[in-house]
Amino acid sequence: MDFGRLSDLRYVDFRLPPTHPGTVATLARTNAPGPPAIYVGCPIWTNKAWLGSYFPAGIKDAEFLSYYARQFNSIELNTTHYRIPDAPTVRKWKAAVPAHFRFCPKLPQSISHERQLYNADDLTLTFCRAIEELGENLGTAFLQLPPTFGPESLPRLERYLLDFPSSVPLAVELRHPGWYTDAGLRESVMEMLEALGKTLVLTDVAGRRDVLHMRLTTSTALVRFNGHGLVPSDYRRAEEWAARLADWLAAGLHTVYFFIHQKDILHSPLWTQYFLEQLTARTGLELVPPRIIPQPVQGSLF
């Protein structure tokens, strides 16, 4: 995730902002059944740098997803941003993962970036029908709107969300600064999303602290975290996020999707280990972090 990435972190205040008052009200109204669910993952599963550590050495490309799903229980499915998958592909994905695994497909850029929600009904239905093949493995789809999609397009966004198929859970990521500079507009957009049952994405990135608004609009939180190679601030941020999520879970948050973006994919499992240890300590939930896979010994001295 290059959005908001900075090379110089010296002047960045990485502390999490206070919880938005609207979040408290939203969670107080939550009446979601069953225990809370925590899903953590990366943007891709074909991570060849993990071969010989988090993946067995020598596996085939077709096996990457299956082994990824043993280390993480969710994926920020970016491949759907570039093309709508056909039914055999989706069924293959579903067959490769256990029942508890969740895919969070990103809407195609042809809808979000090229058409910017104009005349996108047919494409949207095609996309939703495709990902509904995931069945119980479908998590929350998310609509990542480009930085050029600003507040002047609010009526178009509202119309699109009203028409979006209710059978597919949806989160929305707003990147244009204008969504956040006007307090009145910001509140009205958040209230609209809450009324429509759509989740507002939280993005924790160095260069755009405004998108870390700390406003939950549903009982689901979808967080996109941008790390910097396991520098000390990465670990402090892991601790803060664990504490904040524990507070929200105690207040009624039902589902968490937390996606880790590190420039070097080798850093993602290590950061996740620390993050989940912190979250487990604060919640008592049984959260399984990624672990090194023992590799078979090659050859013998005898």
Tab-separated table of C-alpha atoms in Angstrom:
chain	number	residue	atom	x	y	z
A	1	MET	CA	0.000	0.000	0.000
A	2	ASP	CA	1.782	3.138	-1.252
A	3	PHE	CA	-1.067	5.482	-0.307
A	4	GLY	CA	0.187	7.795	2.463
A	5	ARG	CA	3.554	6.067	2.775
A	6	LEU	CA	6.453	8.275	3.964
A	7	SER	CA	10.179	7.612	3.907
A	8	ASP	CA	10.867	9.979	6.814
A	9	LEU	CA	8.911	9.083	9.962
A	10	ARG	CA	10.605	11.475	12.384
A	11	TYR	CA	7.714	13.915	12.604
A	12	VAL	CA	4.801	11.488	12.494
A	13	ASP	CA	2.581	11.183	15.551
A	14	PHE	CA	1.573	7.519	15.394
A	15	ARG	CA	-0.614	7.632	18.495
A	16	LEU	CA	-4.157	6.503	17.841
A	17	PRO	CA	-6.708	9.312	18.025
A	18	PRO	CA	-9.437	9.039	20.668
A	19	THR	CA	-12.415	6.871	19.848
A	20	HIS	CA	-15.042	8.911	18.012
A	21	PRO	CA	-18.199	9.516	20.107
A	22	GLY	CA	-20.245	8.041	17.270
A	23	THR	CA	-18.393	4.765	17.677
A	24	VAL	CA	-19.501	4.522	21.291
A	25	ALA	CA	-23.109	5.075	20.252
A	26	THR	CA	-22.886	2.579	17.379
A	27	LEU	CA	-21.443	-0.167	19.573
A	28	ALA	CA	-24.003	0.512	22.295
A	29	ARG	CA	-26.725	-0.307	19.757
A	30	THR	CA	-24.987	-3.492	18.634
A	31	ASN	CA	-26.809	-6.725	19.269
A	32	ALA	CA	-24.729	-9.141	17.212
A	33	PRO	CA	-25.140	-12.814	18.175
A	34	GLY	CA	-22.310	-15.117	19.139
A	35	PRO	CA	-18.716	-14.507	20.222
A	36	PRO	CA	-16.568	-11.882	18.479
A	37	ALA	CA	-14.456	-12.886	15.479
A	38	ILE	CA	-10.940	-11.628	14.700
A	39	TYR	CA	-9.607	-12.005	11.167
A	40	VAL	CA	-6.032	-11.020	10.335
A	41	GLY	CA	-4.264	-11.233	7.008
A	42	CYS	CA	-2.083	-9.826	4.234
A	43	PRO	CA	-2.862	-8.459	0.752
A	44	ILE	CA	-1.512	-11.471	-1.191
A	45	TRP	CA	-0.947	-15.176	-0.576
A	46	THR	CA	1.747	-15.959	-3.177
A	47	ASN	CA	4.583	-14.887	-0.885
A	48	LYS	CA	7.610	-16.750	-2.225
A	49	ALA	CA	9.857	-15.111	0.369
A	50	TRP	CA	8.129	-17.350	2.948
A	51	LEU	CA	9.305	-20.565	1.270
A	52	GLY	CA	11.407	-22.531	3.718
A	53	SER	CA	9.960	-20.672	6.723
A	54	TYR	CA	6.193	-20.014	6.843
A	55	PHE	CA	5.680	-22.182	3.754
A	56	PRO	CA	7.360	-25.520	3.081
A	57	ALA	CA	10.177	-25.301	0.575
A	58	GLY	CA	9.352	-26.490	-2.916
A	59	ILE	CA	5.550	-26.194	-2.913
A	60	LYS	CA	3.753	-25.520	-6.173
A	61	ASP	CA	2.083	-22.198	-6.996
A	62	ALA	CA	-1.340	-23.842	-6.711
A	63	GLU	CA	-0.597	-24.753	-3.083
A	64	PHE	CA	0.268	-21.263	-1.822
A	65	LEU	CA	-3.269	-20.330	-0.786
A	66	SER	CA	-3.747	-23.550	1.160
A	67	TYR	CA	-0.546	-22.980	3.146
A	68	TYR	CA	-1.281	-19.269	3.563
A	69	ALA	CA	-4.624	-20.209	5.162
A	70	ARG	CA	-2.719	-22.218	7.794
A	71	GLN	CA	-0.871	-19.069	8.867
A	72	PHE	CA	-3.594	-16.399	8.517
A	73	ASN	CA	-7.378	-16.619	8.673
A	74	SER	CA	-8.167	-13.870	6.158
A	75	ILE	CA	-6.903	-12.199	2.995
A	76	GLU	CA	-7.344	-8.702	1.613
A	77	LEU	CA	-8.215	-9.993	-1.834
A	78	ASN	CA	-6.599	-7.454	-4.151
A	79	THR	CA	-6.677	-9.682	-7.220
A	80	THR	CA	-10.389	-8.889	-7.668
A	81	HIS	CA	-9.471	-5.208	-8.003
A	82	TYR	CA	-7.958	-6.007	-11.410
A	83	ARG	CA	-10.426	-8.525	-12.780
A	84	ILE	CA	-13.652	-10.251	-11.800
A	85	PRO	CA	-12.890	-13.941	-11.228
A	86	ASP	CA	-14.838	-16.658	-13.017
A	87	ALA	CA	-16.800	-19.294	-11.112
A	88	PRO	CA	-14.185	-22.094	-11.411
A	89	THR	CA	-11.513	-19.777	-9.963
A	90	VAL	CA	-13.699	-18.804	-7.003
A	91	ARG	CA	-14.587	-22.430	-6.311
A	92	LYS	CA	-10.893	-23.301	-6.388
A	93	TRP	CA	-10.164	-20.577	-3.815
A	94	LYS	CA	-12.953	-21.827	-1.592
A	95	ALA	CA	-11.761	-25.420	-1.779
A	96	ALA	CA	-8.247	-24.393	-0.686
A	97	VAL	CA	-9.203	-22.894	2.687
A	98	PRO	CA	-10.913	-24.076	5.893
A	99	ALA	CA	-14.440	-23.061	6.847
A	100	HIS	CA	-13.291	-20.360	9.281
A	101	PHE	CA	-11.197	-18.509	6.662
A	102	ARG	CA	-12.553	-15.236	5.222
A	103	PHE	CA	-11.862	-13.532	1.878
A	104	CYS	CA	-12.344	-9.742	1.729
A	105	PRO	CA	-12.514	-8.954	-2.001
A	106	LYS	CA	-11.766	-5.455	-3.238
A	107	LEU	CA	-14.245	-4.157	-5.805
A	108	PRO	CA	-12.869	-3.941	-9.352
A	109	GLN	CA	-11.067	-0.742	-10.309
A	110	SER	CA	-13.307	-0.616	-13.381
A	111	ILE	CA	-16.111	0.289	-10.938
A	112	SER	CA	-14.257	2.412	-8.392
A	113	HIS	CA	-11.556	4.166	-10.425
A	114	GLU	CA	-12.473	4.059	-14.108
A	115	ARG	CA	-16.228	4.576	-13.902
A	116	GLN	CA	-16.118	6.131	-10.406
A	117	LEU	CA	-19.503	4.486	-9.706
A	118	TYR	CA	-21.119	5.812	-12.908
A	119	ASN	CA	-23.168	3.245	-14.861
A	120	ALA	CA	-21.667	0.425	-12.829
A	121	ASP	CA	-24.775	-1.593	-11.928
A	122	ASP	CA	-24.099	-4.474	-14.327
A	123	LEU	CA	-20.445	-4.777	-13.334
A	124	THR	CA	-21.383	-4.642	-9.669
A	125	LEU	CA	-23.937	-7.440	-10.015
A	126	THR	CA	-21.426	-9.545	-11.953
A	127	PHE	CA	-18.818	-9.005	-9.239
A	128	CYS	CA	-21.229	-9.795	-6.405
A	129	ARG	CA	-22.503	-12.955	-8.077
A	130	ALA	CA	-18.915	-14.101	-8.561
A	131	ILE	CA	-17.792	-13.597	-4.966
A	132	GLU	CA	-21.005	-15.013	-3.502
A	133	GLU	CA	-19.668	-18.364	-4.731
A	134	LEU	CA	-17.348	-18.157	-1.716
A	135	GLY	CA	-20.319	-18.894	0.535
A	136	GLU	CA	-19.367	-18.983	4.211
A	137	ASN	CA	-15.817	-17.942	3.304
A	138	LEU	CA	-16.966	-14.519	2.110
A	139	GLY	CA	-16.054	-11.815	4.595
A	140	THR	CA	-16.587	-8.132	3.840
A	141	ALA	CA	-16.064	-6.779	0.339
A	142	PHE	CA	-14.596	-3.318	0.220
A	143	LEU	CA	-14.913	-0.368	-2.099
A	144	GLN	CA	-11.664	1.602	-2.271
A	145	LEU	CA	-12.482	4.971	-3.812
A	146	PRO	CA	-9.606	6.901	-5.417
A	147	PRO	CA	-8.210	10.203	-4.041
A	148	THR	CA	-9.965	11.955	-6.947
A	149	PHE	CA	-13.410	10.881	-5.710
A	150	GLY	CA	-14.374	13.822	-3.499
A	151	PRO	CA	-17.364	15.160	-1.548
A	152	GLU	CA	-18.974	16.614	-4.683
A	153	SER	CA	-19.715	12.987	-5.572
A	154	LEU	CA	-21.639	12.260	-2.354
A	155	PRO	CA	-25.035	11.872	-4.121
A	156	ARG	CA	-23.465	9.353	-6.511
A	157	LEU	CA	-21.934	7.407	-3.614
A	158	GLU	CA	-25.211	7.330	-1.712
A	159	ARG	CA	-27.135	6.133	-4.775
A	160	TYR	CA	-24.555	3.421	-5.420
A	161	LEU	CA	-24.673	2.170	-1.833
A	162	LEU	CA	-28.472	2.170	-1.821
A	163	ASP	CA	-28.436	-0.058	-4.907
A	164	PHE	CA	-25.593	-2.312	-3.750
A	165	PRO	CA	-26.781	-5.926	-3.205
A	166	SER	CA	-27.656	-6.374	0.469
A	167	SER	CA	-26.453	-9.991	0.378
A	168	VAL	CA	-22.801	-8.855	0.251
A	169	PRO	CA	-21.357	-7.031	3.304
A	170	LEU	CA	-19.521	-3.901	2.186
A	171	ALA	CA	-16.884	-1.548	3.600
A	172	VAL	CA	-15.987	1.797	2.030
A	173	GLU	CA	-12.573	3.488	1.986
A	174	LEU	CA	-12.656	7.262	1.403
A	175	ARG	CA	-9.295	8.781	0.441
A	176	HIS	CA	-10.009	12.311	-0.810
A	177	PRO	CA	-8.970	14.803	1.939
A	178	GLY	CA	-12.224	16.699	1.466
A	179	TRP	CA	-14.193	13.955	3.197
A	180	TYR	CA	-12.411	14.837	6.445
A	181	THR	CA	-11.718	18.602	6.375
A	182	ASP	CA	-15.334	19.699	6.826
A	183	ALA	CA	-16.564	18.414	10.206
A	184	GLY	CA	-20.223	18.706	9.278
A	185	LEU	CA	-19.795	16.815	6.025
A	186	ARG	CA	-17.675	14.168	7.741
A	187	GLU	CA	-20.365	13.519	10.334
A	188	SER	CA	-23.162	13.363	7.771
A	189	VAL	CA	-21.251	10.851	5.633
A	190	MET	CA	-20.533	8.660	8.650
A	191	GLU	CA	-24.169	8.791	9.700
A	192	MET	CA	-25.228	7.882	6.161
A	193	LEU	CA	-22.940	4.837	6.149
A	194	GLU	CA	-24.288	3.760	9.511
A	195	ALA	CA	-27.881	4.134	8.327
A	196	LEU	CA	-27.092	2.017	5.249
A	197	GLY	CA	-25.217	-0.625	7.263
A	198	LYS	CA	-21.902	-0.021	5.484
A	199	THR	CA	-18.547	-0.140	7.272
A	200	LEU	CA	-16.162	2.819	6.998
A	201	VAL	CA	-12.584	1.600	6.537
A	202	LEU	CA	-9.910	2.730	9.010
A	203	THR	CA	-6.475	3.257	7.449
A	204	ASP	CA	-3.413	3.639	9.678
A	205	VAL	CA	-0.778	5.179	7.419
A	206	ALA	CA	2.008	7.668	8.167
A	207	GLY	CA	1.243	10.398	5.647
A	208	ARG	CA	-2.539	10.661	6.035
A	209	ARG	CA	-3.594	10.665	9.674
A	210	ASP	CA	-7.002	12.078	8.725
A	211	VAL	CA	-8.123	8.680	7.415
A	212	LEU	CA	-7.592	7.262	10.906
A	213	HIS	CA	-10.927	8.730	12.002
A	214	MET	CA	-11.732	6.063	14.643
A	215	ARG	CA	-15.413	6.084	13.692
A	216	LEU	CA	-17.117	2.705	13.448
A	217	THR	CA	-20.349	2.768	11.470
A	218	THR	CA	-21.265	-0.902	12.022
A	219	SER	CA	-20.336	-3.675	14.452
A	220	THR	CA	-17.503	-4.565	12.046
A	221	ALA	CA	-14.099	-2.877	11.954
A	222	LEU	CA	-11.940	-3.125	8.833
A	223	VAL	CA	-8.435	-1.791	9.500
A	224	ARG	CA	-5.642	-1.414	6.947
A	225	PHE	CA	-2.293	-1.058	8.742
A	226	ASN	CA	0.831	0.224	6.972
A	227	GLY	CA	4.052	-0.780	8.766
A	228	HIS	CA	7.642	0.319	8.270
A	229	GLY	CA	9.862	-2.714	8.607
A	230	LEU	CA	9.535	-3.517	12.317
A	231	VAL	CA	10.861	-0.182	13.536
A	232	PRO	CA	10.090	0.591	17.212
A	233	SER	CA	6.969	2.570	16.288
A	234	ASP	CA	5.535	-0.523	14.574
A	235	TYR	CA	5.576	-2.374	17.892
A	236	ARG	CA	4.129	0.549	19.838
A	237	ARG	CA	1.348	0.781	17.289
A	238	ALA	CA	0.666	-2.955	17.667
A	239	GLU	CA	0.242	-2.451	21.401
A	240	GLU	CA	-2.064	0.527	20.910
A	241	TRP	CA	-4.212	-1.285	18.373
A	242	ALA	CA	-4.513	-4.314	20.633
A	243	ALA	CA	-5.639	-2.110	23.509
A	244	ARG	CA	-8.125	-0.164	21.371
A	245	LEU	CA	-9.645	-3.253	19.785
A	246	ALA	CA	-9.972	-4.868	23.200
A	247	ASP	CA	-11.905	-1.796	24.386
A	248	TRP	CA	-14.169	-1.885	21.326
A	249	LEU	CA	-14.772	-5.623	21.654
A	250	ALA	CA	-15.777	-5.117	25.280
A	251	ALA	CA	-18.163	-2.360	24.139
A	252	GLY	CA	-19.901	-4.522	21.523
A	253	LEU	CA	-17.655	-4.776	18.443
A	254	HIS	CA	-18.429	-8.112	16.812
A	255	THR	CA	-16.045	-8.588	13.872
A	256	VAL	CA	-12.525	-7.327	13.165
A	257	TYR	CA	-10.722	-7.536	9.835
A	258	PHE	CA	-7.136	-6.355	10.252
A	259	PHE	CA	-4.857	-6.309	7.205
A	260	ILE	CA	-1.103	-5.789	7.463
A	261	HIS	CA	0.835	-3.984	4.737
A	262	GLN	CA	4.608	-4.111	5.147
A	263	LYS	CA	7.014	-3.071	2.400
A	264	ASP	CA	8.957	-6.317	2.968
A	265	ILE	CA	6.521	-9.244	3.176
A	266	LEU	CA	8.943	-11.068	5.499
A	267	HIS	CA	8.041	-8.548	8.201
A	268	SER	CA	4.299	-9.235	8.124
A	269	PRO	CA	4.251	-12.575	10.013
A	270	LEU	CA	6.660	-11.264	12.659
A	271	TRP	CA	4.564	-8.153	13.284
A	272	THR	CA	1.401	-10.244	13.339
A	273	GLN	CA	2.869	-12.555	15.976
A	274	TYR	CA	3.496	-9.624	18.290
A	275	PHE	CA	0.132	-7.989	17.557
A	276	LEU	CA	-1.861	-11.162	18.239
A	277	GLU	CA	0.086	-11.872	21.419
A	278	GLN	CA	-0.857	-8.398	22.640
A	279	LEU	CA	-4.495	-8.826	21.624
A	280	THR	CA	-4.726	-12.256	23.235
A	281	ALA	CA	-3.334	-10.900	26.490
A	282	ARG	CA	-5.984	-8.162	26.551
A	283	THR	CA	-9.020	-10.172	25.433
A	284	GLY	CA	-8.430	-13.779	26.435
A	285	LEU	CA	-9.469	-14.845	22.936
A	286	GLU	CA	-7.628	-17.801	21.410
A	287	LEU	CA	-5.802	-16.160	18.512
A	288	VAL	CA	-3.281	-18.284	16.615
A	289	PRO	CA	-0.322	-16.324	15.187
A	290	PRO	CA	1.704	-17.401	12.135
A	291	ARG	CA	4.551	-19.761	12.970
A	292	ILE	CA	7.693	-21.074	11.293
A	293	ILE	CA	7.071	-24.514	9.766
A	294	PRO	CA	9.761	-27.105	10.629
A	295	GLN	CA	11.409	-28.128	7.381
A	296	PRO	CA	12.439	-31.711	6.606
A	297	VAL	CA	16.123	-32.443	7.108
A	298	GLN	CA	17.892	-32.864	3.786
A	299	GLY	CA	20.236	-35.844	3.676
A	300	SER	CA	21.897	-37.604	6.601
A	301	LEU	CA	25.343	-37.942	8.123
A	302	PHE	CA	24.887	-41.707	8.514
